[in-house]
XYZ file of C-alpha atoms in Angstrom:
82
model
C -0.454 0.181 0.056
C 2.747 2.532 0.704
C 4.502 2.254 -2.444
C 0.544 2.066 -4.657
C 1.120 6.379 -3.311
C 2.451 7.451 -6.364
C 4.920 9.343 -4.415
C 8.564 8.909 -5.098
C 9.618 9.842 -1.945
C 7.478 7.471 -0.002
C 8.842 4.918 -1.999
C 12.327 5.761 -1.202
C 11.869 6.106 2.752
C 10.527 2.606 1.911
C 12.886 1.298 0.413
C 15.442 2.698 3.159
C 13.666 0.278 5.733
C 14.369 -2.588 3.288
C 17.401 -5.352 5.624
C 20.502 -4.586 3.868
C 21.069 -8.179 4.228
C 18.408 -9.109 1.071
C 19.955 -9.368 -2.320
C 17.277 -9.126 -4.216
C 14.359 -6.989 -4.489
C 11.326 -6.067 -6.659
C 9.301 -3.257 -6.371
C 6.176 -2.770 -9.326
C 4.816 0.532 -9.392
C 3.043 3.400 -11.669
C 4.040 6.667 -13.958
C 5.365 8.710 -13.238
C 6.822 7.930 -9.674
C 8.726 4.587 -11.361
C 10.153 6.894 -13.779
C 11.237 9.133 -11.301
C 12.807 6.469 -8.400
C 15.270 5.318 -11.855
C 16.341 8.652 -12.159
C 16.371 9.539 -8.930
C 18.606 5.575 -8.218
C 20.910 6.128 -11.388
C 20.768 9.606 -12.846
C 19.516 7.959 -16.047
C 16.673 9.455 -18.069
C 14.657 6.228 -19.028
C 10.983 6.191 -20.307
C 9.150 3.080 -18.045
C 5.915 2.550 -20.263
C 3.646 -0.505 -19.113
C 5.802 -3.659 -18.077
C 8.988 -1.914 -18.130
C 11.993 -3.618 -16.649
C 14.618 -1.889 -14.893
C 17.347 -3.455 -12.953
C 19.336 -1.737 -10.483
C 22.502 -2.330 -8.773
C 22.318 -0.858 -5.269
C 24.902 -1.251 -2.219
C 22.845 -0.616 0.638
C 19.229 -0.443 0.775
C 19.530 1.960 4.012
C 21.948 4.172 2.602
C 20.484 4.571 -0.509
C 20.253 8.747 -2.042
C 20.171 10.383 -5.200
C 22.178 8.343 -7.609
C 23.670 5.985 -6.170
C 22.459 3.005 -7.897
C 23.896 1.842 -11.439
C 21.263 0.702 -14.051
C 22.084 -3.025 -14.933
C 19.648 -3.303 -17.420
C 16.362 -2.057 -19.062
C 13.900 -3.322 -21.255
C 10.198 -3.274 -22.095
C 7.883 -5.796 -24.630
C 7.312 -3.197 -26.849
C 10.886 -3.269 -27.957
C 10.129 -6.887 -29.648
C 6.180 -6.754 -30.988
C 7.468 -3.795 -33.686
């Protein structure tokens, strides 16, 4: 429910509560917050259309801040159905 707010900073605050020992976390959200989240974490401006995926590497959830992550992979289904 916290992630359904469409508010970037609510999502960031939620991510900071995830224990650092977690290696993989999946976040499902909506725009514009998910596009803003990718930009906030990586500094990369990407559009997150329906069903898009962005894989972001983050050292520690507890210390999340602006541009703390590395965009590892980005893709969406329409890339394959042109």
